[in-house]
CSV table of C-alpha atoms in Angstrom, one decimal:
chain,number,residue,atom,x,y,z
A,1,MET,CA,50.2,12.6,66.6
A,2,ARG,CA,51.4,9.5,68.1
A,3,PHE,CA,53.1,8.9,71.3
A,4,ASP,CA,56.1,6.9,72.9
A,5,LEU,CA,54.7,5.7,76.4
A,6,ILE,CA,58.7,5.9,77.5
A,7,ASP,CA,58.3,9.2,77.3
A,8,LEU,CA,55.3,9.8,78.9
A,9,GLN,CA,57.2,7.6,82.2
A,10,LEU,CA,59.6,10.0,81.8
A,11,PHE,CA,57.2,12.8,81.9
A,12,ILE,CA,55.5,12.2,85.1
A,13,ALA,CA,59.0,10.3,86.5
A,14,VAL,CA,60.9,14.4,85.8
A,15,ALA,CA,57.1,16.2,87.0
A,16,ASP,CA,57.0,14.2,89.5
A,17,ALA,CA,60.7,14.4,91.3
A,18,ARG,CA,60.6,18.8,90.0
A,19,SER,CA,64.3,18.0,88.1
A,20,ILE,CA,65.1,16.4,84.7
A,21,THR,CA,68.5,14.8,86.7
A,22,GLN,CA,66.6,13.3,88.7
A,23,GLY,CA,62.8,12.4,86.4
A,24,ALA,CA,65.9,10.2,83.5
A,25,ALA,CA,67.4,8.1,87.3
A,26,ARG,CA,63.7,7.1,88.1
A,27,ALA,CA,63.6,6.4,84.8
A,28,ASN,CA,66.7,4.1,83.9
A,29,LEU,CA,67.5,6.9,81.6
A,30,ALA,CA,70.4,9.1,81.1
A,31,LEU,CA,70.6,12.2,81.1
A,32,ALA,CA,71.5,13.4,77.6
A,33,SER,CA,69.0,10.5,76.2
A,34,ALA,CA,66.1,12.4,78.8
A,35,SER,CA,66.9,15.7,78.4
A,36,GLU,CA,67.1,15.2,74.6
A,37,ARG,CA,63.8,13.1,74.5
A,38,ILE,CA,61.1,15.9,76.4
A,39,LYS,CA,62.2,17.9,74.8
A,40,GLY,CA,61.6,15.9,71.4
A,41,LEU,CA,58.3,15.8,73.3
A,42,GLU,CA,57.7,20.2,73.1
A,43,GLU,CA,58.2,19.9,69.8
A,44,ALA,CA,56.6,17.7,68.2
A,45,LEU,CA,53.5,19.1,70.3
A,46,GLY,CA,54.2,22.7,70.2
A,47,VAL,CA,54.2,24.1,73.5
A,48,ALA,CA,56.5,24.1,75.9
A,49,LEU,CA,55.8,21.5,78.9
A,50,LEU,CA,59.1,22.4,81.7
A,51,LYS,CA,59.8,25.6,83.6
A,52,ARG,CA,63.8,25.4,83.8
A,53,GLY,CA,65.9,27.1,86.8
A,54,ARG,CA,68.4,26.6,88.6
A,55,ARG,CA,66.5,24.5,91.5
A,56,GLY,CA,64.8,21.9,89.2
A,57,VAL,CA,61.7,22.6,87.3
A,58,GLU,CA,58.1,23.3,87.5
A,59,LEU,CA,55.0,22.4,84.3
A,60,THR,CA,54.1,24.8,83.3
A,61,ALA,CA,49.3,24.5,82.5
A,62,ALA,CA,50.8,22.7,78.9
A,63,GLY,CA,52.8,20.4,81.2
A,64,GLU,CA,50.2,19.7,84.2
A,65,SER,CA,47.7,19.2,81.1
A,66,LEU,CA,49.7,16.8,79.7
A,67,LEU,CA,51.4,15.6,83.4
A,68,GLY,CA,47.4,13.5,84.5
A,69,HIS,CA,46.3,12.4,81.1
A,70,ALA,CA,49.9,10.9,80.6
A,71,ARG,CA,49.5,9.7,84.4
A,72,ILE,CA,46.0,8.1,82.5
A,73,VAL,CA,47.3,6.4,80.1
A,74,MET,CA,50.3,4.5,82.3
A,75,HIS,CA,47.5,3.3,84.7
A,76,ASN,CA,45.2,2.3,81.7
A,77,VAL,CA,48.2,0.2,80.8
A,78,GLU,CA,49.0,-1.4,83.6
A,79,ALA,CA,44.8,-2.2,84.0
A,80,LEU,CA,45.9,-4.1,80.5
A,81,GLN,CA,48.7,-5.9,81.3
A,82,SER,CA,47.7,-6.8,84.2
A,83,ASP,CA,44.5,-8.5,83.1
A,84,LEU,CA,46.1,-10.2,80.2
A,85,ALA,CA,48.6,-11.2,83.2
A,86,ALA,CA,45.9,-12.7,85.3
A,87,TYR,CA,45.8,-15.6,81.9
A,88,ALA,CA,49.3,-16.0,82.0
A,89,SER,CA,49.7,-19.6,83.5
A,90,GLY,CA,51.5,-19.2,87.0
A,91,VAL,CA,51.6,-15.5,86.8
A,92,ARG,CA,49.5,-14.1,89.2
A,93,ALA,CA,46.9,-10.1,89.4
A,94,ASN,CA,48.4,-7.8,91.8
A,95,VAL,CA,46.3,-5.3,93.4
A,96,LEU,CA,47.3,-1.7,94.9
A,97,LEU,CA,45.1,-0.4,97.0
A,98,LEU,CA,46.2,3.0,99.4
A,99,ALA,CA,44.4,2.7,103.8
A,100,ASN,CA,44.4,5.6,105.9
A,101,THR,CA,46.1,4.3,109.0
A,102,SER,CA,42.2,3.6,110.9
A,103,GLY,CA,41.3,1.6,107.3
A,104,LEU,CA,45.4,-0.1,107.7
A,105,SER,CA,44.9,-1.9,111.0
A,106,GLU,CA,41.5,-1.9,112.0
A,107,HIS,CA,38.8,-1.9,109.8
A,108,LEU,CA,40.5,-4.2,106.3
A,109,PRO,CA,42.7,-6.8,107.6
A,110,ARG,CA,39.4,-8.9,108.2
A,111,ALA,CA,37.5,-8.4,105.0
A,112,LEU,CA,40.3,-8.9,103.1
A,113,ALA,CA,42.3,-12.1,104.4
A,114,ALA,CA,38.4,-13.3,103.3
A,115,PHE,CA,38.3,-11.9,100.0
A,116,LEU,CA,42.7,-13.4,99.3
A,117,HIS,CA,41.5,-17.0,100.7
A,118,GLU,CA,38.9,-16.7,98.0
A,119,HIS,CA,40.4,-15.5,94.7
A,120,PRO,CA,44.2,-17.5,95.0
A,121,ASP,CA,45.2,-16.6,92.0
A,122,ILE,CA,45.2,-11.9,93.1
A,123,SER,CA,47.5,-10.7,96.1
A,124,VAL,CA,47.1,-7.0,97.0
A,125,ASP,CA,49.4,-5.2,98.9
A,126,VAL,CA,48.2,-2.2,101.5
A,127,GLU,CA,50.5,0.9,101.2
A,128,GLU,CA,49.3,3.3,104.2
A,129,ARG,CA,49.5,7.3,103.5
A,130,GLU,CA,46.8,9.9,104.7
A,131,SER,CA,43.2,10.2,103.7
A,132,THR,CA,44.5,13.6,102.1
A,133,ASP,CA,47.3,11.9,99.4
A,134,ILE,CA,45.1,10.0,99.1
A,135,ALA,CA,42.4,11.8,98.0
A,136,THR,CA,45.3,13.4,95.5
A,137,ALA,CA,46.9,10.2,94.8
A,138,ILE,CA,43.1,8.5,93.4
A,139,ALA,CA,41.8,11.9,91.5
A,140,SER,CA,45.5,12.4,90.0
A,141,GLY,CA,45.0,9.0,88.0
A,142,ALA,CA,48.3,8.2,90.3
A,143,ALA,CA,47.0,4.7,92.4
A,144,ASP,CA,43.5,3.0,90.6
A,145,LEU,CA,42.0,2.7,94.7
A,146,GLY,CA,42.0,4.0,98.9
A,147,PHE,CA,40.5,3.7,101.8
A,148,ALA,CA,40.1,7.2,103.1
A,149,ALA,CA,38.6,9.4,104.8
A,150,GLU,CA,35.3,10.7,103.1
A,151,HIS,CA,35.5,14.7,103.9
A,152,ALA,CA,38.8,14.1,101.6
A,153,LEU,CA,37.2,13.2,98.7
A,154,PRO,CA,36.7,15.8,96.4
A,155,ASP,CA,33.4,15.9,94.6
A,156,SER,CA,35.4,14.0,91.3
A,157,VAL,CA,36.6,10.6,93.8
A,158,GLU,CA,34.1,7.6,92.8
A,159,ARG,CA,32.8,6.1,97.0
A,160,PHE,CA,31.1,3.9,99.1
A,161,LEU,CA,30.5,3.7,102.3
A,162,PHE,CA,32.5,0.7,103.5
A,163,SER,CA,32.1,2.1,107.6
A,164,GLU,CA,31.8,4.6,110.5
A,165,ASP,CA,35.1,4.9,113.1
A,166,ARG,CA,35.1,7.9,115.6
A,167,LEU,CA,38.7,8.8,117.0
A,168,MET,CA,38.1,8.8,120.7
A,169,LEU,CA,40.3,10.2,123.0
A,170,VAL,CA,41.6,7.3,125.8
A,171,ALA,CA,42.8,8.4,129.2
A,172,SER,CA,43.7,6.4,132.2
A,173,ARG,CA,40.1,5.8,134.3
A,174,ARG,CA,42.5,6.9,136.8
A,175,SER,CA,43.3,10.7,135.4
A,176,ASP,CA,41.3,12.7,136.9
A,177,LEU,CA,39.4,12.7,133.0
A,178,GLY,CA,38.5,9.2,134.2
A,179,ASN,CA,33.9,10.4,134.0
A,180,ARG,CA,33.9,12.8,131.1
A,181,ARG,CA,31.8,11.5,127.9
A,182,GLN,CA,32.6,14.5,125.8
A,183,ILE,CA,35.5,16.7,125.0
A,184,ASP,CA,37.0,18.9,123.4
A,185,PHE,CA,40.6,19.2,121.8
A,186,GLN,CA,41.6,22.2,122.8
A,187,GLU,CA,40.9,20.6,126.4
A,188,VAL,CA,44.1,18.8,126.2
A,189,VAL,CA,46.5,19.9,123.6
A,190,GLY,CA,49.3,20.9,125.5
A,191,ARG,CA,48.8,17.3,127.7
A,192,ASP,CA,51.2,14.2,127.9
A,193,PHE,CA,50.5,12.0,125.1
A,194,VAL,CA,50.9,8.4,123.8
A,195,GLY,CA,50.3,8.6,119.6
A,196,LEU,CA,51.9,6.5,116.7
A,197,THR,CA,54.9,6.6,114.9
A,198,ALA,CA,55.0,10.6,113.3
A,199,ALA,CA,54.9,8.9,109.5
A,200,SER,CA,51.8,7.5,110.3
A,201,ALA,CA,49.3,8.7,108.9
A,202,LEU,CA,46.7,8.9,110.7
A,203,GLN,CA,49.0,10.9,113.8
A,204,VAL,CA,50.2,12.8,111.0
A,205,HIS,CA,46.0,13.6,110.7
A,206,ILE,CA,45.5,15.2,114.6
A,207,SER,CA,48.8,16.6,115.0
A,208,ARG,CA,47.4,18.7,111.7
A,209,HIS,CA,44.7,19.1,113.5
A,210,ALA,CA,46.5,20.6,117.1
A,211,ALA,CA,48.4,22.4,114.8
A,212,LYS,CA,45.1,24.6,114.0
A,213,LEU,CA,44.1,25.1,117.7
A,214,GLY,CA,47.9,27.0,117.7
A,215,ALA,CA,49.2,24.1,119.5
A,216,ARG,CA,51.7,21.2,119.0
A,217,LEU,CA,51.8,17.6,121.3
A,218,ARG,CA,54.0,16.6,123.0
A,219,PHE,CA,54.5,12.7,123.0
A,220,ARG,CA,55.5,10.7,125.7
A,221,ALA,CA,55.5,8.0,124.0
A,222,ARG,CA,54.9,6.9,120.3
A,223,LEU,CA,54.7,3.4,119.0
A,224,ARG,CA,53.3,1.2,116.3
A,225,GLY,CA,50.3,-0.5,117.2
A,226,PHE,CA,47.0,1.4,118.9
A,227,ASP,CA,47.2,-1.5,121.5
A,228,ALA,CA,50.1,-0.9,123.0
A,229,ILE,CA,49.6,3.4,123.1
A,230,CYS,CA,46.3,1.7,125.2
A,231,GLN,CA,48.6,-0.3,127.8
A,232,MET,CA,50.5,3.0,128.0
A,233,VAL,CA,47.7,5.4,128.3
A,234,ALA,CA,46.6,3.3,131.2
A,235,ALA,CA,49.5,3.1,133.1
A,236,ASP,CA,48.7,7.4,133.4
A,237,VAL,CA,51.8,7.6,130.5
A,238,GLY,CA,50.1,9.9,128.9
A,239,ILE,CA,46.0,10.2,126.9
A,240,ALA,CA,45.8,9.1,122.8
A,241,VAL,CA,43.8,9.6,120.2
A,242,ILE,CA,42.6,6.1,118.2
A,243,PRO,CA,39.7,5.2,116.2
A,244,GLU,CA,36.4,3.8,118.1
A,245,THR,CA,37.5,0.3,117.1
A,246,ALA,CA,40.9,0.2,119.0
A,247,ALA,CA,39.5,2.3,121.5
A,248,ARG,CA,36.9,0.1,123.2
A,249,ARG,CA,38.0,-3.2,122.2
A,250,CYS,CA,41.4,-1.7,124.4
A,251,ALA,CA,38.1,-0.4,126.9
A,252,ALA,CA,36.8,-4.3,127.4
A,253,ALA,CA,40.6,-5.6,128.4
A,254,MET,CA,42.5,-2.4,130.4
A,255,PRO,CA,41.5,0.5,132.5
A,256,ILE,CA,40.4,3.1,130.1
A,257,THR,CA,37.8,4.9,129.7
A,258,THR,CA,36.9,6.4,125.9
A,259,ILE,CA,35.9,10.1,125.3
A,260,ARG,CA,33.8,10.8,122.1
A,261,ILE,CA,36.6,13.9,121.3
A,262,ARG,CA,33.6,16.3,120.0
A,263,ASP,CA,35.2,18.2,116.9
A,264,ALA,CA,34.1,18.0,113.5
A,265,TRP,CA,37.1,16.7,113.0
A,266,ALA,CA,37.0,13.3,115.0
A,267,ASN,CA,33.8,12.0,113.2
A,268,ARG,CA,34.7,10.1,110.3
A,269,ARG,CA,32.7,7.9,107.0
A,270,LEU,CA,35.0,5.7,106.2
A,271,THR,CA,35.6,4.8,101.8
A,272,ILE,CA,36.2,2.9,99.2
A,273,CYS,CA,37.4,4.7,96.6
A,274,ALA,CA,38.2,5.5,92.9
A,275,ARG,CA,38.3,7.0,90.4
A,276,SER,CA,36.6,5.3,88.0
A,277,PHE,CA,34.8,1.2,90.1
A,278,LYS,CA,34.6,0.9,85.3
A,279,ALA,CA,37.7,1.4,85.0
A,280,LEU,CA,40.0,-0.8,87.1
A,281,PRO,CA,41.8,-3.7,86.4
A,282,ARG,CA,40.0,-7.3,86.9
A,283,ALA,CA,41.5,-7.6,89.9
A,284,ALA,CA,40.9,-4.9,91.4
A,285,LYS,CA,37.1,-4.8,90.4
A,286,GLN,CA,37.2,-7.9,92.3
A,287,LEU,CA,38.4,-6.6,95.2
A,288,VAL,CA,35.4,-4.5,94.9
A,289,GLU,CA,32.8,-6.1,94.9
A,290,TYR,CA,33.9,-8.0,97.7
A,291,LEU,CA,34.2,-5.7,100.1
A,292,ARG,CA,31.4,-3.4,98.5
A,293,ALA,CA,28.6,-6.6,99.8
A,294,GLU,CA,31.4,-6.6,102.9
A,295,ALA,CA,29.9,-3.6,103.5
A,296,GLN,CA,26.5,-4.2,102.7
A,297,ARG,CA,26.0,-6.6,105.7
């Protein structure tokens, strides 16, 4: 059986959008052409791939199976193009790395800067995602390489430890929490908080754990960086939950105290992960090898 790559790209777009109309637009195809291609794919395979309804489409079991294989095929094609492009004059190889907030802001920048300095022919795009979303993207084949908390990864995903970084509570030294060294998150969910922007992967992670306790965090301010958050905390605007590396760095220069959160979710092992390290494109393999060496230093 022969598969058309355009058909596979279209099917992925339709599955992600849960709509043939929106999938056709994403694949730059006319709706009539897209519908005909999906119909032809179902006839060629001899199975229904989509359940069509007034609110869009849902995948059948056969459709879910095809989606997983289609993602792998398209990523292999992209890897082939990337590897060959690296040999073309003037063409740079590009690596997409999904990373959680801590990785993006605290752990990766120095290592990536050194790697890019040594590999002028490679570019790296880092996209911020929550660890659970990274795990899903890697496991499904939607992305090649990730930096995520280990607890979010399924057993099928390969990984190696890059660093360990707890989430810490920070408070003003003048507050009633100034002398605390450890705390349960339940004790503080009702207080005023300073946090990252609502779309931040880390802020989503923290808010989800507050929701499990039946609480919705009350934010006095939302900012884009940990240093700015700690300045607000130092001014008694509220408390915050941030990575330990950032907390200790800021505590050395600001009148804030760091408090260990006893909840298990705050203890994180941060990993580099992939569905298969051996199957990565050449440039991504080079980045993995460099980060593995950095983790062992």
